[in-house]
Short mmCIF file of C-alpha atoms and ligand atoms in Angstrom, two decimals:
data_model
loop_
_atom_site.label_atom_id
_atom_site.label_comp_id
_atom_site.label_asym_id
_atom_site.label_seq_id
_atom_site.Cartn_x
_atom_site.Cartn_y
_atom_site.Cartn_z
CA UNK A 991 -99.75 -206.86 -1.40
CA UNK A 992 -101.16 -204.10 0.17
CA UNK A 993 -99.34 -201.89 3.06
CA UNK A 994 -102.45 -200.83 4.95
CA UNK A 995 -102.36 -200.79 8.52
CA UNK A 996 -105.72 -199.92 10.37
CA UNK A 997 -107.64 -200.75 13.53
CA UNK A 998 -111.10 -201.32 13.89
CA UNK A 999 -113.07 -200.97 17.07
CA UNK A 1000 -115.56 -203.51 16.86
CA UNK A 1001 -116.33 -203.79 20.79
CA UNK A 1002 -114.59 -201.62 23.39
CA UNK A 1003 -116.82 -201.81 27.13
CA UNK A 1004 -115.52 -203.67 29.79
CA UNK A 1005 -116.77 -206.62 31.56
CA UNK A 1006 -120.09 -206.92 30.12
CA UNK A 1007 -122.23 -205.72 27.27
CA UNK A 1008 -124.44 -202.55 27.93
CA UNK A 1009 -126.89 -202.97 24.87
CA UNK A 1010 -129.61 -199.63 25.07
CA UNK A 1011 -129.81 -196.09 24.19
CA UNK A 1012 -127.72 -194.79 26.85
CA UNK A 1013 -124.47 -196.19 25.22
CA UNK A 1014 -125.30 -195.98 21.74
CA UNK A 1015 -122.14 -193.52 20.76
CA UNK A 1016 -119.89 -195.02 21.98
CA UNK A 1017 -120.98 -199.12 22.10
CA UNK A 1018 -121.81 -201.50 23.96
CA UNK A 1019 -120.40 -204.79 23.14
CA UNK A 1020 -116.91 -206.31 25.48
CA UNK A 1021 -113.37 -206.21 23.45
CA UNK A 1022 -112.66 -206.70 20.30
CA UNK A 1023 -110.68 -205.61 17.78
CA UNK A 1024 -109.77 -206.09 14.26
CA UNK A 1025 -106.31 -204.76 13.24
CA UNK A 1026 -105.50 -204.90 9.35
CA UNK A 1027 -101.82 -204.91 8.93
CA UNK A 1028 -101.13 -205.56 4.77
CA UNK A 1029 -103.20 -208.70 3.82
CA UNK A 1030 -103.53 -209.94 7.42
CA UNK A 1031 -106.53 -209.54 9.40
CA UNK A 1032 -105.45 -210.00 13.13
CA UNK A 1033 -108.51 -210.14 15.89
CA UNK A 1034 -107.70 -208.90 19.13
CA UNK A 1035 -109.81 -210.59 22.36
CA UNK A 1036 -113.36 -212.08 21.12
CA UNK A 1037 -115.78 -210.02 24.02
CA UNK A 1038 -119.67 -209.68 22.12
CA UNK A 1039 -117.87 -207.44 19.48
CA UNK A 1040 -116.44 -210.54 17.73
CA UNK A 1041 -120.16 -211.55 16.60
CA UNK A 1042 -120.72 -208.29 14.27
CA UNK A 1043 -117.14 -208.96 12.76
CA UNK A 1044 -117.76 -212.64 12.32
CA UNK A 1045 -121.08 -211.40 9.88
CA UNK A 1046 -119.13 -209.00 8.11
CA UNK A 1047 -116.36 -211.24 7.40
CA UNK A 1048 -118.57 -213.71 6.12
CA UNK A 1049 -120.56 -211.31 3.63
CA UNK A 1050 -117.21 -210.10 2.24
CA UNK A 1051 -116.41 -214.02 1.87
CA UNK A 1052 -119.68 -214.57 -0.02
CA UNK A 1053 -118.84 -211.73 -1.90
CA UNK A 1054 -115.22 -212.37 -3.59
CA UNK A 1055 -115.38 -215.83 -2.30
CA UNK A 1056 -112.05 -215.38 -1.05
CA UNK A 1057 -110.99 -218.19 1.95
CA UNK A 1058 -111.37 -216.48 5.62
CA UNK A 1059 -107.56 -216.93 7.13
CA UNK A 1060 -107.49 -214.77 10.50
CA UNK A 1061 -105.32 -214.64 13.59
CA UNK A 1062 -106.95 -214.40 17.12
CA UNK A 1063 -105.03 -213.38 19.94
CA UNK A 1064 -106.44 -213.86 23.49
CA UNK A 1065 -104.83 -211.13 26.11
CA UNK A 1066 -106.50 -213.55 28.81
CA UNK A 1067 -109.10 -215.58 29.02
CA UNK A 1068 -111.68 -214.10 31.11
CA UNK A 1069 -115.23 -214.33 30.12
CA UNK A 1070 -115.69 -210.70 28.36
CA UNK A 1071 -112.92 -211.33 26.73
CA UNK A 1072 -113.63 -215.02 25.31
CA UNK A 1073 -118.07 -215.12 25.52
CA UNK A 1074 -118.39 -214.04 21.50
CA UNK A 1075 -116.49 -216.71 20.63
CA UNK A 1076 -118.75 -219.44 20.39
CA UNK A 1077 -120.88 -217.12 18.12
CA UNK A 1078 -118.02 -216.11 15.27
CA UNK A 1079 -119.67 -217.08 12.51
CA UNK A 1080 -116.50 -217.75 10.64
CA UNK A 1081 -115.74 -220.65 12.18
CA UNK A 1082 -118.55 -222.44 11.29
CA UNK A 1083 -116.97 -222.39 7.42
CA UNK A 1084 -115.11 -224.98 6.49
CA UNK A 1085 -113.08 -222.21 3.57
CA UNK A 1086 -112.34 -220.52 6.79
CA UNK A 1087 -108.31 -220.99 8.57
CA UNK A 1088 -107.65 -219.75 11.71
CA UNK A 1089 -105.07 -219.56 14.21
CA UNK A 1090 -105.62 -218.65 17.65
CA UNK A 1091 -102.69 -217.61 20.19
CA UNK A 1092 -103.23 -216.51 23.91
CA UNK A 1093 -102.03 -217.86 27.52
CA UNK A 1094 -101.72 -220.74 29.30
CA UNK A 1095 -104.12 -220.00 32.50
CA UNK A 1096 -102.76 -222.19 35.64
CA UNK A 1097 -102.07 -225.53 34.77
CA UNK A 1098 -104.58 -225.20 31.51
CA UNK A 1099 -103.33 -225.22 27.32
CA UNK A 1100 -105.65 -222.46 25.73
CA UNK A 1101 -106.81 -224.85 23.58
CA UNK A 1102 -108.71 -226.49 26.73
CA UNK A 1103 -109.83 -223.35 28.34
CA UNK A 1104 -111.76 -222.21 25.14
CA UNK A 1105 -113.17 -225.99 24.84
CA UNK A 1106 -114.56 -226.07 28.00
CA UNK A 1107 -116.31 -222.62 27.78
CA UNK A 1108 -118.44 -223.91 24.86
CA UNK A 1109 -119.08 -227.39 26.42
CA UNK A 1110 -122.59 -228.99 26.70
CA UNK A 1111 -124.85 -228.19 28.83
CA UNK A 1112 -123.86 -224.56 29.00
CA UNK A 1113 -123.45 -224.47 25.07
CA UNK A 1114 -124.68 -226.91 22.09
CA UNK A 1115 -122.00 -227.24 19.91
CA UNK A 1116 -118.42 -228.06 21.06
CA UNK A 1117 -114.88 -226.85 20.07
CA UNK A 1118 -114.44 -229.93 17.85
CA UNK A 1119 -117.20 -229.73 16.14
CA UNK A 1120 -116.36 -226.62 14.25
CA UNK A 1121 -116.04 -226.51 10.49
CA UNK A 1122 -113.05 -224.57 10.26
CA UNK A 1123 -109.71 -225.30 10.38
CA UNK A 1124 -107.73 -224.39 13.18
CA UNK A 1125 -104.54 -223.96 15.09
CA UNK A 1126 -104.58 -222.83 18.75
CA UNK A 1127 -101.28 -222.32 20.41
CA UNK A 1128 -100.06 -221.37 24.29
CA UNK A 1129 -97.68 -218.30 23.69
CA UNK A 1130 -94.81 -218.59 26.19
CA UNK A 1131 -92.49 -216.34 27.88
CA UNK A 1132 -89.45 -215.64 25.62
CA UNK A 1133 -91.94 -216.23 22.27
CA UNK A 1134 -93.21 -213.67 19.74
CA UNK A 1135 -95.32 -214.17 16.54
CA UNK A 1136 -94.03 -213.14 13.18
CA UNK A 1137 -96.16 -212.89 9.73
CA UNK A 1138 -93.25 -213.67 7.07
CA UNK A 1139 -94.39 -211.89 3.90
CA UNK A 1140 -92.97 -215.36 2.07
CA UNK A 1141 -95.10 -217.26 4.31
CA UNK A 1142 -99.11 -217.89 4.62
CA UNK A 1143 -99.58 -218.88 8.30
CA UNK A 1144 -98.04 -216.95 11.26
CA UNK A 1145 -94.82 -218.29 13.14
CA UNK A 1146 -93.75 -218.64 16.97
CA UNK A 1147 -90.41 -217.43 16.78
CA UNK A 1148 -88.13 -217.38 19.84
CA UNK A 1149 -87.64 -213.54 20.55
CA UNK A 1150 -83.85 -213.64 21.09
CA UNK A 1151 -83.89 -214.63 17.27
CA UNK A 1152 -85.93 -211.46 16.17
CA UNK A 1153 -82.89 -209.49 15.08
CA UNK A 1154 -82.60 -211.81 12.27
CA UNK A 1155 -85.71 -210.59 10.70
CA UNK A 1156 -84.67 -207.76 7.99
CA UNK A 1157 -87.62 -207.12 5.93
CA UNK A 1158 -89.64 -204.36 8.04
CA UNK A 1159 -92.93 -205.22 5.79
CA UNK A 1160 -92.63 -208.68 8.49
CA UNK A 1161 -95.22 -208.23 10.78
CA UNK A 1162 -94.08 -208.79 14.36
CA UNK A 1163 -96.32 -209.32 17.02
CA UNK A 1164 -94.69 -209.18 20.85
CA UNK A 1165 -95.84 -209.72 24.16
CA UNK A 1166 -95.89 -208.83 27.44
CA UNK A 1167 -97.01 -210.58 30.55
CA UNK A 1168 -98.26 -208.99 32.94
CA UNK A 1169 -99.48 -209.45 36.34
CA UNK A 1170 -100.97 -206.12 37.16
CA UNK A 1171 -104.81 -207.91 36.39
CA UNK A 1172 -106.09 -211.30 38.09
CA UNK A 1173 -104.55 -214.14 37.06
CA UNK A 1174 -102.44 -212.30 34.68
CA UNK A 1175 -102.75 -210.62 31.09
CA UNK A 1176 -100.98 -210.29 28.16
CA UNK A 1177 -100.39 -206.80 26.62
CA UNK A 1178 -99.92 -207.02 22.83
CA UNK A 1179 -96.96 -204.88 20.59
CA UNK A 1180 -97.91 -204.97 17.06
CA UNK A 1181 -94.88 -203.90 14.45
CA UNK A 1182 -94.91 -203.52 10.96
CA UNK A 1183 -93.51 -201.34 8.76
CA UNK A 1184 -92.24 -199.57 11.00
CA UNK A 1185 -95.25 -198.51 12.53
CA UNK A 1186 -96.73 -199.77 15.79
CA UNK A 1187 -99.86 -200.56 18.04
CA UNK A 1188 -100.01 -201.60 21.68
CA UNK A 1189 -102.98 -203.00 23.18
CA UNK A 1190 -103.00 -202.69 27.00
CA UNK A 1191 -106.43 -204.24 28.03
CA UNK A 1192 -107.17 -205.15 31.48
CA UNK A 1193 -103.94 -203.82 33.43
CA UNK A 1194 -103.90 -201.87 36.70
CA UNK A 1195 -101.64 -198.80 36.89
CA UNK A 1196 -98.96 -198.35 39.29
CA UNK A 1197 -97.01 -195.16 41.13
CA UNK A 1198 -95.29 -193.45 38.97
CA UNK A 1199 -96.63 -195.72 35.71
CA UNK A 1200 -96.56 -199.15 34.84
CA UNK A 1201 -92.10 -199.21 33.87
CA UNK A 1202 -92.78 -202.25 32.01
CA UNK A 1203 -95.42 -200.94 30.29
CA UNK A 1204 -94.18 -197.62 29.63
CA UNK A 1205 -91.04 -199.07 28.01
CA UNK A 1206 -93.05 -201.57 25.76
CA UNK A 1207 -94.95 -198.83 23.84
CA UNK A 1208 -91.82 -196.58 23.42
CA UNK A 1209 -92.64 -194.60 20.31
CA UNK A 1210 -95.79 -196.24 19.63
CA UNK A 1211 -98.11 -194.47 17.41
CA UNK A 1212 -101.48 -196.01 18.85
CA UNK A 1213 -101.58 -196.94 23.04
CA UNK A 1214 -104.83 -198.96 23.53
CA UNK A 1215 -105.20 -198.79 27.22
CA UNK A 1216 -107.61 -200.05 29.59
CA UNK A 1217 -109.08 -196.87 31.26
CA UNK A 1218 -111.98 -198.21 33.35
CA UNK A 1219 -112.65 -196.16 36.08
CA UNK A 1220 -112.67 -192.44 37.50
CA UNK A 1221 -109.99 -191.83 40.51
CA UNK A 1222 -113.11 -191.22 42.43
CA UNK A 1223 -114.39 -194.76 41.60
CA UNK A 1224 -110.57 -196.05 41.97
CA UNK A 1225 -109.86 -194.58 45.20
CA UNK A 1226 -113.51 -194.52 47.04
CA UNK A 1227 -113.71 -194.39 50.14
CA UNK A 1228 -116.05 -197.66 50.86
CA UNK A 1229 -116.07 -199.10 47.76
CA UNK A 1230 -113.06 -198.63 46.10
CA UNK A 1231 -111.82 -200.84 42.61
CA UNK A 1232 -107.71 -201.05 43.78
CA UNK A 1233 -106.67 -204.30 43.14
CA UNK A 1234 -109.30 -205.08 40.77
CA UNK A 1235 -107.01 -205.04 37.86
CA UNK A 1236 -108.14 -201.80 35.73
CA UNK A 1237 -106.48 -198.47 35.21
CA UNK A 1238 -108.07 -195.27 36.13
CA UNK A 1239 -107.87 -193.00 33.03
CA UNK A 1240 -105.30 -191.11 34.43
CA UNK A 1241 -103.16 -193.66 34.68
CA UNK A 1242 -103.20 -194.35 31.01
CA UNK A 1243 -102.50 -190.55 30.17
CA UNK A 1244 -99.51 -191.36 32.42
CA UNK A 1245 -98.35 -194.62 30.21
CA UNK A 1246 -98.73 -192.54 27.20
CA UNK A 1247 -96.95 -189.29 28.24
CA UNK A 1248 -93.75 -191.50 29.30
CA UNK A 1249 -93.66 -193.73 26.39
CA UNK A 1250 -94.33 -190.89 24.14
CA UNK A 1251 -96.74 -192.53 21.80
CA UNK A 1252 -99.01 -190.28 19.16
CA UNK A 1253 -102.54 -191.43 19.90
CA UNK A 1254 -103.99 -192.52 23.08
CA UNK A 1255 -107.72 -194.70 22.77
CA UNK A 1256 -109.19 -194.99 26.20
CA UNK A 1257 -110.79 -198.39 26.00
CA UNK A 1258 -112.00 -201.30 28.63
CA UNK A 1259 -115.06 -198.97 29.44
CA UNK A 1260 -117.12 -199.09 32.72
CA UNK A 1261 -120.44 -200.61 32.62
CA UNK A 1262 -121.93 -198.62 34.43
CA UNK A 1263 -120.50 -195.34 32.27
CA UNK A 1264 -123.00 -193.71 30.09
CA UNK A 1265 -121.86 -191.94 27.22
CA UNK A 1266 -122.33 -188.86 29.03
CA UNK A 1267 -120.02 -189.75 31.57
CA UNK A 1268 -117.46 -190.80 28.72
CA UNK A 1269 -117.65 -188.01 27.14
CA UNK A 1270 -117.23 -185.92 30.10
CA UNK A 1271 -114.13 -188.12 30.81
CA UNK A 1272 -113.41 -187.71 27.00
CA UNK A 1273 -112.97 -183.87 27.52
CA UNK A 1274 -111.49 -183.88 30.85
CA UNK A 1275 -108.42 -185.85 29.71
CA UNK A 1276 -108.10 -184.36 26.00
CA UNK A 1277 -107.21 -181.13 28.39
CA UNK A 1278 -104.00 -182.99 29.55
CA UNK A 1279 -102.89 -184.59 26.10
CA UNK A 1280 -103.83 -183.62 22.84
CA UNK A 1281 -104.38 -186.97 21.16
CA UNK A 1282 -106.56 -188.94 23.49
CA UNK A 1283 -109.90 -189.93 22.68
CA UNK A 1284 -112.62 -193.03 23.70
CA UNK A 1285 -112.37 -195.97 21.85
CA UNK A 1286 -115.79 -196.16 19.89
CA UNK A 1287 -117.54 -199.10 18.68
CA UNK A 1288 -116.96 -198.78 14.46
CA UNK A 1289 -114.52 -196.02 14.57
CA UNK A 1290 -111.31 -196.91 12.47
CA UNK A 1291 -107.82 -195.87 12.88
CA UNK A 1292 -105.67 -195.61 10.02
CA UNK A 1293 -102.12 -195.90 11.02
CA UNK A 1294 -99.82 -196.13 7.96
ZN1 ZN B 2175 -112.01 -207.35 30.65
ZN1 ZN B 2176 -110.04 -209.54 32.72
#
């Protein structure tokens, strides 16, 4: 079994795609991304970046023939965060297994939310029609999901019992729920090996830092936070984006400071940002902490 542990960008703007020459460096496509943790591919949020995965999972399946068994986890279920989805090509396989985790949203089971965003007329093929097979499970408060290294499929374990997991080659993957974004989010804690990854998407900061948050990705080695806007753009005058549930980039450099983590991607990126303005930002912050940098579209993080 292998030990790797990597993270692939595979779509990192916010809230809608920006396809064109004016984000080319740094991508276009809404959230997604692949983390590799030993033989375990685990997909976070299925924005447009999903659809390039999807076709690169399936050439490697045509190429060692190997069965497709991947983990999605929703943070939340809002449209740039759910609309490549009905285009993952993997799931039209029938060698392919997958099991999908995310929230309840109001009185809805995930399972229901994703069906009725690919329902006809608004999409041609439905949920059950699918070739794969597939488990999609609500993760609630008090749960966590564990890869046992004796195990194929992923467990819900009840968190109080996580202390009774020894082997540190177990992956772990925790949650938070948070409230800081409209109709609430889930921030994702990714363990193994004693390594770890946090991915903060869609999450407002607060005075002083998100607490919660901060103490969640104590130690972490890679903070994925959402960094959407300027504190001009947070704070304007006439138009201002308080309340709208994104961070301002300065309030992720805040997160990471206090938690301490090693690397800081700045991810969830404005629409209307070019990559001039990124960089810019890019630069700006990298003169208040060391290991920050954007979140680009096929960049790769090794972090074993
Ligand atoms: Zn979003
Ligand atoms: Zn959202």
């Amino acid at each position: 079994m292998s030990n790797s542990f990597s993270v692939t960008f595979w779509g990192v703007r916010g809230s809608f795609p920006t396809p064109g020459a004016q984000t080319a460096r740094i991508g276009g496509n809404t959230p997604c991304v692949l983390v590799q943790a030993g033989n375990h591919q685990i997909i976070l949020d299925a924005g447009t970046g999903i659809i390039g995965l999807g076709r690169a999972l399936v050439a490697e399946h045509r190429k060692t023939g190997a069965p497709m068994n991947l983990t999605l986890l929703f943070t939340h279920t809002h449209h740039d965060h759910t609309q490549g989805f009905p285009f993952f090509i993997p799931t039209h396989f029938s060698a392919t297994h997958i099991n999908i985790f995310g929230p309840r949203s109001l009185s809805q089971d995930l399972e229901e939310v994703i069906a009725r965003s690919m329902l006809p007329p608004v999409f041609p093929i439905t949920l059950d029609e699918l070739a794969c097979e597939r488990r999609i499970s609500n993760l609630n408060e008090g749960e966590m999901v564990i890869f046992d290294p004796d195990q194929d499929q992923p467990q819900i374990l009840r968190a109080h019992r996580e202390s009774k997991i020894e082997a540190p080659e177990t992956i772990r993957v925790r949650f938070l729920r948070s409230f800081s974004h409209p109709q609430g989010v889930l921030i994702y804690r990714i363990d193994y090996n004693n390594q770890a990854l946090i991915f903060a998407t869609d999450t407002e900061g607060y005075i002083g830092g998100d607490q919660r948050v901060i103490n969640f990705s104590k130690g972490a080695n890679l903070l994925i936070h959402d960094a959407q806007y300027t504190d001009e753009e947070y704070a304007h005058s006439t138009a201002p984006k308080q309340g709208w549930g994104h961070s301002t980039w300065k309030m992720a450099l805040e997160v990471a400071r206090a938690a301490n983590v090693k690397q800081l991607a700045l991810f969830h990126h404005e629409p209307m940002h070019d990559d001039d303005a990124l960089e810019k930002i890019e630069k700006q912050a990298q003169k208040e902490f060391a290991a920050v940098f954007l979140a680009r579209e096929g960049m790769q993080i090794n972090l074993a």
